[in-house]
Every structure is written in structure tokens, then in C-alpha cells.
Amino acid sequence: MKPAALLISFCVYFNASAQMQRRPAFDKAIGSYELNFSKATRFNIVDGDSLLYIHVIGQGKVPVREGTDGRYVVDIVQPQATIEFLDDSNGKYSKFLWRQEQRDFTWTRAAADSTLQPDTASSPFAGKYELPGSALPIFIKQNAEGTLRSLVFGETPLIFKKHGDTAFEYRNRDFLVRLSFHDLKDGKYQKIDQKRSGFLEFVRLGTNDDDGYFKTIPNTKTGFSRTDSLQGMLTPLRTCYDVNYYNLDLTLNPSTRQLSGTNKIHFRVTEDFSRMQIDLVRNMKITAIKWKNRPLSWTRELNAVYINFPQPLKNGSLHEISIEYNGQPQPADLSTLSGGFLWMHDRNGNDWIEVVTQGTGASVWWPCKDHLSDEPDSMQINVTLPKALKNISNGRLRKQTPVGDTAIRSEWFVSYPINTYNVTLNIGDYQRLSDKHINGKDTLDLSFYYLPYNRRHADTLLAELKKMLKLNDRFSGPYPFKRDGLTVMEAPYPMEHQGAVSIGSINEPIFSSVTNIPALTTMVWHEVGHEWWGNSVSVSDNADIWFHEAFATYLEIMGHEAFKGRQAAIKKLYSDMPSNNEKMVGEYDVNHFKLNSVYTKGAWMLHTLRSIVDNDSSFFGLLRGIQQEYGLKTINSDTIINYVGRYTSKPLRPFFEQYLYHAAIPKLEMKMDTSANGNVLLYRWKTDVTNFWMPVRLLLPGNRSLDIVGTNTWNKTNIGNIRLDEIKLDKDSFYVE
Ligand SMILES: [Zn+2]
């Protein structure tokens, strides 16, 4: 996973930061609201730090202050907006009005682009128009009955009615959008003036608190809650069974964003029990849970589901339960790394949807044991969609069958263990390139999925993927999921979904034609690298997520080094320096997912380890050794620390403990003893941990260097006729002070 840029939203644009205001009694307002005519615009009203916040999905959180007349003011949006909450007859506000001075826009017909779907519409109105300066597109289609369908990129389509010869209007309560077409040329209008007026009405999602629930990832700033330990802790209700197989069968309707389905969970009992916990966020409804075709009873606590059996299940026995459920899964919010569905559009205006749930957890859209320690041995993912849409999930496509006249069902099978957060849907107008990666006697099937207008870039990136795989055989060993083949694709957000790896959008911004191949090549290294580092060898608690990100990021560096040389790789390391204001390892048992420094500091730590090992074939052997020993298994920080200690026969535990469990990096203290015959350099490591041991290289005048081994106590070496200020640390090789 890689943090990405923010996307756009329907009606609000943020700037600057705001003055904080004290929080009045806001309980009635808290909840999730959707624009009454567009599911694409969702606001969560939340409280925190004694303030009321409006969390705009995709854009982040801003405070709201109390104004006059019972209205609230959102200063940070441009232009300033006011909110008026209405109808609290049930103890909670059921809606609010959003008033904001509306901007006028002029859209300009997009220049013809031979890579996009040709404009064959006979209507003078239809076509793709852009906002100059941003290239943000609006797609206009003419319907048979004379209405227009407009789709602004990333939003919900609106139907406009004719209002005069060249004008169309969309009206919803007080809200009015008017499109006036002008500049007719060769039978096509070239410009649209857009005027908007009136207020927007936002409606509370559902009738109770659970319906509007939005799951965010926990962080140390807001503290951990019962929700976090229910997900993050392995209690007897979860350790009493081991999942063997998930059989997930879903129907998704993108226009209503509703999902319904069944997950069959096959498990082995590891301790007698009559009650078990599974996980599903509380805004998703469960309609039945069955065992041996009999209904089971269940209760829910926050996002945990406790299932009761009529008799104890015996240790060692195998069972299947099925959970039927439905709901509107939450949208992903990239601004807060909250997982869910990304409902996007491609440059032709077609649906482009991706599910990303790392950190937040798969239980935002399907019921499972949502803990990293328990991966199923295999998994089936069946998805039924409207006929025009194509879905790519993990593993291999086994079957694709029409369902009636209007739907299509795709059946995917993963024949290896898989982290629940790696399970994904990628829905779009995908095209496929196929190829093979040959390593000795092994042949790996490759697929690269791309959107039709990116064929040329797809060819380039597939070639980069093959180069990466060839080199990575040496760095990480053979591809871990060979039976399933390797699928890489462009999708809105870069994420290492197992066997369905997304390198992000080929275009950035995603509605533009701009492409940065070097950045995407880095993404290939990073996200595909996670197949080894994260997907095959996986941590069993998010607290140890550094292991996934440090290795994937260092693979980027090694790839860079292989093609561009060591100096370029070092430069890349320096281009993104860690802040060292917190430790890399998070809190255990609370699903603590934080990314911050784990990329850069993690990569620097591994780079330093490589310098300590001081022999590349030994270092790469270490990497391949970890893969060989722990492939398709879960590990924790200790597993790796112990393995490296055994492999290198060096006392490296304090080294890892300093980098992982403390914010500060090792600092070398040096002083000169000039009283002796010739200069004697005294040195020791200053660290938070004790018994620290680490070699380091000193750079001396005249291009000389000196390798020393330091501990927490003073060591000395005869250094000859050199002043202290002439001695430098080799910081290109060792991340120390
Ligand atoms: Zn990553």
C-alpha cells in the first residue's frame, strides 16, 4: 500500500487550516449523511477533541463552528459554507442543508483523442467536456426521450431535462443546476455554461446509529477502543477455530452501491466450543447464519458477531457455517487510509471500482475472522455484476457465466493462503495482456490488465514487470503463488492484492492523460514485491507492518540500484528521509495500523543491515532464506530478529530493537585521546537499548576508510595523525548519527 493524492468531490473544496472552536452539545448531529441525489458525496459528522468535525470522504476532516440562528459554519471550504441541521423528532437530526455560494463553470469540449472511445453520438450536446486548468471531465449522453445524462468524473450521474432549445436543468428540491450549451461547430456544441444555485440536502444514512457507521483505522492519537481490541485481540472465541476455506458469493449493484451475499466459512475446531466470534462491521446486516442447514442464533457487539451453537463443537472436527448478509459497504477514504470501496470512473466515463481494505480490515465488506494470524488455505470469490462490467479478483478466473439477460457472474479461486485484506474486486473496462516469466524449469503465467486507452503504457509496464521478476528471483527467490499465476493491473489505488496486484492508476491525476512511467515502475517493484514480503510471508499483527513495507520499499531501492547504479539508489534513499519521531512497531492486539515511517526508516534499516552483513550474496541469501523458511506463513518481528541472528551469527537483536522499538537511531559518540603516542580514537554507541553492537565505517581524509565495531562502552583504536573533525560517518551505508 502507498499513500496517494486526494481525489475530488462534488461540491466542496478545502483550503488552509481553521480556528478551533469549543464543542457545544452535538450528539444529535453525529452520524453519516449522503447527498440526497448522489451516493458519491458522503459526509460523516464526528466529534473529537471537544469539537465537531465534518469528515468529507476522500478529503479529510475539518472542524465546524457554531454560528448564529442554530447554524454551523464550515470555514475551511471555499467559499465558506453553512450547515443547518433539521428534524430531530427521533432524537437525532435526520438531515442537514448545506448552503454554499455556488461557482459558475464553463466546460469546454475535450479535444479529440484517438486513444479514447470515439464520440459517435449524433446529438450535438453529447460528448466529453473538460474544465480548463484541471482537465476534470464531464460526460454528456443524450437519452432517447430527449433528456441528458451527465456524469462528472467520480460522481453519480444526473438526469437533466430540456429547458429551452440549448439549455437543460437538473432540479432537486431547492438545488438547481443549469447547463447552457453554446458555440455550435460542425454540429457539436463546444461549450457549456454551468450555473448552480440553492442548497444541498444531506440525509442521514439509515435510521439507527449502526446504519451510518463508518470504520476508521485506530491510531494512537485518538486512543484505542473496544472496537479495536475486538478486532485486534485473539480471544478464546477466535483461537478456538482455524479457518480452512472461505467461499464468498456476492452480488453487487454499482448504481445503488448495495451488496448482498453469503460467505461460507470452513473451519477446524482447535478447542471445544459452543460460541465463536466472527467479524463484520455493524452497518452490514446479517439475515441468517446456518450450520448443517439449521439456523443459528447470534448477537453483535460493535463489529464482532458472536455465533451460538446448540451443542459444543469438538476439538479437531471440521465444520461449515454460512453467513447471509447485505448492506451498502463503506466507501474508501484515502485521506484517512480508511478502507472500503473506491467508486471511480475511467477516462471514458465507465465505472472503475476497486476494493481496498488494508488496515481497516476485510470485515468492512464481508464476514470473516478479521485477524491477520488466520489465513484460509484457499478461497473462492464469486461475484455477480451487471452484464457490462468485468471483475478481476484474486487468483485464477475459473468461470464466467451469464445470469439471466442482465448480469454476469465471475468465479475466482485462490489456491494459497491469503490475508483477508488482500481479497479484492476490481471492476472496470479492462483489457488483458498475457505473458510468461520463465525461471529455469519454472514458468509463471502473467496477466496485465489495463484500461483500453493505456495499451502503450501497459506494454511498457509489462516489460518492466518481467525485468523486475527476473532480478527478484535473485533477491527474494521464486514467485510464491505460482499455481495462481501473477496478475498485475492498473486500478485507482496502488495495493498489493495477492495475485491481483494494483500499481495504481496509469494516469495521474487519474482523469488526465498524464503518465509517469518511472514512478509506475517503482510501484511495480513495490507492490509486486509485496507478493513475497507481506503476502507470502505475512505479519500476524498490524503492529509489525514495518516488515511488509520496509522490505517492499527496499526492493524498490535494489531495483533502482540494479538499473541505475548504487549512487542513484542512495540518492533515492535520501529523497525521502524518516522523521524519527515515533517507533516503527505499533501497539499489539488492537489492530494498530500506521504507515508513517515504516517505508523510509524501514528501508534505511535494511540498507544498514546490508552494510553490516557487508556481502551482497550473503545479504540476498538472507532475504531468500526468510522466504524459504516462512513463505506462506505468518510471522512477527521476533521471528525475523531471531532468523537474522541465526543466519548472520551476529548479535543483532539490540540493533533491531533500537530501530524498531525506539524513535531515535543509534548515535556514535567519538572523542580523541591525544595523550598517548599517536592519536587514539575513543568511540561508543549511544542507544536506548543496552548491549548494542554494530559495525560502522568511518570515512577518513585522503579517501581512506576505517571499519570499526562499536558497543555501548568506550572502545578505542589507533587512528594516526587525524583530527576528530576530519572523521566522518559513512552515512550512505549506515543510517546512524
Ligand atoms: Zn507497500
Tab-separated table of N, CA and C in Angstrom, residues 546 549-555 557 566-580 584 597-612 619 655-656 659-660 665-666 694 729-737:
chain	number	residue	atom	x	y	z
A	546	TRP	N	5.717	-2.942	9.635
A	546	TRP	CA	7.009	-2.480	9.103
A	546	TRP	C	7.634	-3.554	8.226
A	549	GLU	N	6.341	-3.292	4.673
A	549	GLU	CA	6.668	-2.056	3.955
A	549	GLU	C	8.172	-1.823	3.837
A	550	ALA	N	8.923	-2.200	4.863
A	550	ALA	CA	10.372	-1.997	4.797
A	550	ALA	C	10.964	-2.814	3.650
A	551	PHE	N	10.571	-4.080	3.557
A	551	PHE	CA	11.150	-4.936	2.522
A	551	PHE	C	10.673	-4.522	1.130
A	552	ALA	N	9.380	-4.175	1.004
A	552	ALA	CA	8.878	-3.758	-0.314
A	552	ALA	C	9.570	-2.468	-0.751
A	553	THR	N	9.789	-1.558	0.194
A	553	THR	CA	10.447	-0.299	-0.157
A	553	THR	C	11.919	-0.540	-0.487
A	554	TYR	N	12.544	-1.452	0.255
A	554	TYR	CA	13.956	-1.704	-0.045
A	554	TYR	C	14.122	-2.441	-1.378
A	555	LEU	N	13.120	-3.217	-1.757
A	555	LEU	CA	13.147	-3.826	-3.097
A	555	LEU	C	13.170	-2.743	-4.170
A	557	ILE	N	14.516	0.094	-3.879
A	557	ILE	CA	15.879	0.636	-3.875
A	557	ILE	C	16.819	-0.322	-4.614
A	566	ARG	N	24.550	2.286	-7.888
A	566	ARG	CA	24.459	2.480	-6.443
A	566	ARG	C	24.200	3.940	-6.074
A	567	GLN	N	24.858	4.866	-6.777
A	567	GLN	CA	24.686	6.274	-6.404
A	567	GLN	C	23.229	6.715	-6.569
A	568	ALA	N	22.598	6.254	-7.645
A	568	ALA	CA	21.187	6.602	-7.875
A	568	ALA	C	20.304	6.002	-6.781
A	569	ALA	N	20.660	4.793	-6.348
A	569	ALA	CA	19.871	4.139	-5.295
A	569	ALA	C	20.009	4.899	-3.977
A	570	ILE	N	21.240	5.325	-3.675
A	570	ILE	CA	21.471	6.085	-2.442
A	570	ILE	C	20.692	7.407	-2.499
A	571	LYS	N	20.717	8.023	-3.674
A	571	LYS	CA	20.003	9.288	-3.850
A	571	LYS	C	18.506	9.087	-3.606
A	572	LYS	N	18.003	7.954	-4.081
A	572	LYS	CA	16.584	7.648	-3.888
A	572	LYS	C	16.286	7.461	-2.398
A	573	LEU	N	17.195	6.803	-1.686
A	573	LEU	CA	17.009	6.642	-0.240
A	573	LEU	C	16.949	8.003	0.454
A	574	TYR	N	17.849	8.896	0.051
A	574	TYR	CA	17.899	10.225	0.676
A	574	TYR	C	16.697	11.094	0.302
A	575	SER	N	16.029	10.743	-0.803
A	575	SER	CA	14.952	11.620	-1.286
A	575	SER	C	13.748	11.622	-0.346
A	576	ASP	N	13.689	10.673	0.560
A	576	ASP	CA	12.530	10.592	1.456
A	576	ASP	C	13.039	10.137	2.819
A	577	MET	N	13.388	11.107	3.661
A	577	MET	CA	14.016	10.758	4.934
A	577	MET	C	12.981	10.619	6.053
A	578	PRO	N	13.176	9.628	6.923
A	578	PRO	CA	12.243	9.456	8.045
A	578	PRO	C	12.362	10.591	9.049
A	579	SER	N	11.292	10.796	9.807
A	579	SER	CA	11.320	11.882	10.784
A	579	SER	C	11.794	11.395	12.154
A	580	ASN	N	11.793	10.092	12.383
A	580	ASN	CA	12.255	9.531	13.660
A	580	ASN	C	11.548	10.118	14.868
A	584	MET	N	8.819	2.344	15.008
A	584	MET	CA	8.184	1.712	13.852
A	584	MET	C	7.119	0.699	14.249
A	597	SER	N	6.479	6.042	9.164
A	597	SER	CA	7.913	5.908	8.926
A	597	SER	C	8.328	4.524	8.443
A	598	VAL	N	7.389	3.578	8.379
A	598	VAL	CA	7.819	2.203	8.116
A	598	VAL	C	8.431	2.027	6.727
A	599	TYR	N	8.071	2.892	5.791
A	599	TYR	CA	8.664	2.789	4.450
A	599	TYR	C	10.126	3.226	4.479
A	600	THR	N	10.317	4.494	4.845
A	600	THR	CA	11.640	5.081	4.684
A	600	THR	C	12.605	4.598	5.762
A	601	LYS	N	12.150	4.619	7.014
A	601	LYS	CA	13.045	4.180	8.078
A	601	LYS	C	13.295	2.679	7.951
A	602	GLY	N	12.240	1.955	7.557
A	602	GLY	CA	12.389	0.519	7.353
A	602	GLY	C	13.418	0.221	6.276
A	603	ALA	N	13.347	0.972	5.170
A	603	ALA	CA	14.295	0.748	4.075
A	603	ALA	C	15.716	1.104	4.515
A	604	TRP	N	15.855	2.218	5.244
A	604	TRP	CA	17.185	2.606	5.741
A	604	TRP	C	17.731	1.556	6.711
A	605	MET	N	16.844	0.978	7.525
A	605	MET	CA	17.288	-0.048	8.472
A	605	MET	C	17.829	-1.263	7.711
A	606	LEU	N	17.110	-1.675	6.659
A	606	LEU	CA	17.561	-2.836	5.889
A	606	LEU	C	18.840	-2.518	5.117
A	607	HIS	N	18.920	-1.278	4.648
A	607	HIS	CA	20.134	-0.846	3.953
A	607	HIS	C	21.331	-0.930	4.908
A	608	THR	N	21.103	-0.523	6.153
A	608	THR	CA	22.152	-0.583	7.174
A	608	THR	C	22.512	-2.038	7.484
A	609	LEU	N	21.489	-2.874	7.571
A	609	LEU	CA	21.727	-4.302	7.813
A	609	LEU	C	22.595	-4.890	6.694
A	610	ARG	N	22.291	-4.468	5.473
A	610	ARG	CA	23.074	-4.953	4.329
A	610	ARG	C	24.542	-4.533	4.466
A	611	SER	N	24.767	-3.300	4.962
A	611	SER	CA	26.145	-2.837	5.158
A	611	SER	C	26.824	-3.611	6.280
A	612	ILE	N	26.047	-3.996	7.285
A	612	ILE	CA	26.613	-4.782	8.388
A	612	ILE	C	27.014	-6.169	7.877
A	619	PHE	N	23.761	-11.259	1.848
A	619	PHE	CA	22.554	-10.494	2.181
A	619	PHE	C	21.346	-11.006	1.385
A	655	PHE	N	20.260	-4.277	17.757
A	655	PHE	CA	20.170	-3.447	16.546
A	655	PHE	C	18.709	-3.304	16.118
A	656	PHE	N	18.009	-4.438	15.972
A	656	PHE	CA	16.604	-4.382	15.568
A	656	PHE	C	15.754	-3.681	16.623
A	659	TYR	N	16.072	0.123	16.285
A	659	TYR	CA	15.398	0.698	15.113
A	659	TYR	C	13.881	0.497	15.158
A	660	LEU	N	13.452	-0.637	15.713
A	660	LEU	CA	12.019	-0.950	15.655
A	660	LEU	C	11.231	-0.391	16.831
A	665	ILE	N	17.630	6.924	16.303
A	665	ILE	CA	18.557	5.987	15.668
A	665	ILE	C	19.872	6.012	16.446
A	666	PRO	N	20.734	5.001	16.291
A	666	PRO	CA	21.981	4.951	17.054
A	666	PRO	C	22.864	6.169	16.757
A	694	MET	N	27.249	-2.905	16.857
A	694	MET	CA	27.088	-2.591	15.439
A	694	MET	C	28.395	-2.094	14.835
A	729	LEU	N	31.161	9.835	9.395
A	729	LEU	CA	30.483	8.535	9.341
A	729	LEU	C	30.057	8.254	7.906
A	730	ASP	N	30.110	7.011	7.494
A	730	ASP	CA	29.649	6.643	6.148
A	730	ASP	C	28.126	6.527	6.168
A	731	LYS	N	27.479	7.690	6.080
A	731	LYS	CA	26.020	7.715	6.223
A	731	LYS	C	25.291	7.231	4.974
A	732	ASP	N	26.006	7.061	3.871
A	732	ASP	CA	25.368	6.459	2.692
A	732	ASP	C	25.116	4.970	2.918
A	733	SER	N	25.852	4.387	3.850
A	733	SER	CA	25.736	2.943	4.070
A	733	SER	C	25.102	2.599	5.409
A	734	PHE	N	25.216	3.513	6.358
A	734	PHE	CA	24.704	3.245	7.709
A	734	PHE	C	23.775	4.377	8.120
A	735	TYR	N	22.566	4.023	8.516
A	735	TYR	CA	21.614	5.044	8.946
A	735	TYR	C	21.809	5.278	10.440
A	736	VAL	N	22.779	6.152	10.751
A	736	VAL	CA	23.150	6.436	12.139
A	736	VAL	C	23.446	7.924	12.249
A	737	GLU	N	23.621	8.366	13.474
A	737	GLU	CA	24.004	9.764	13.682
A	737	GLU	C	25.444	9.840	14.131
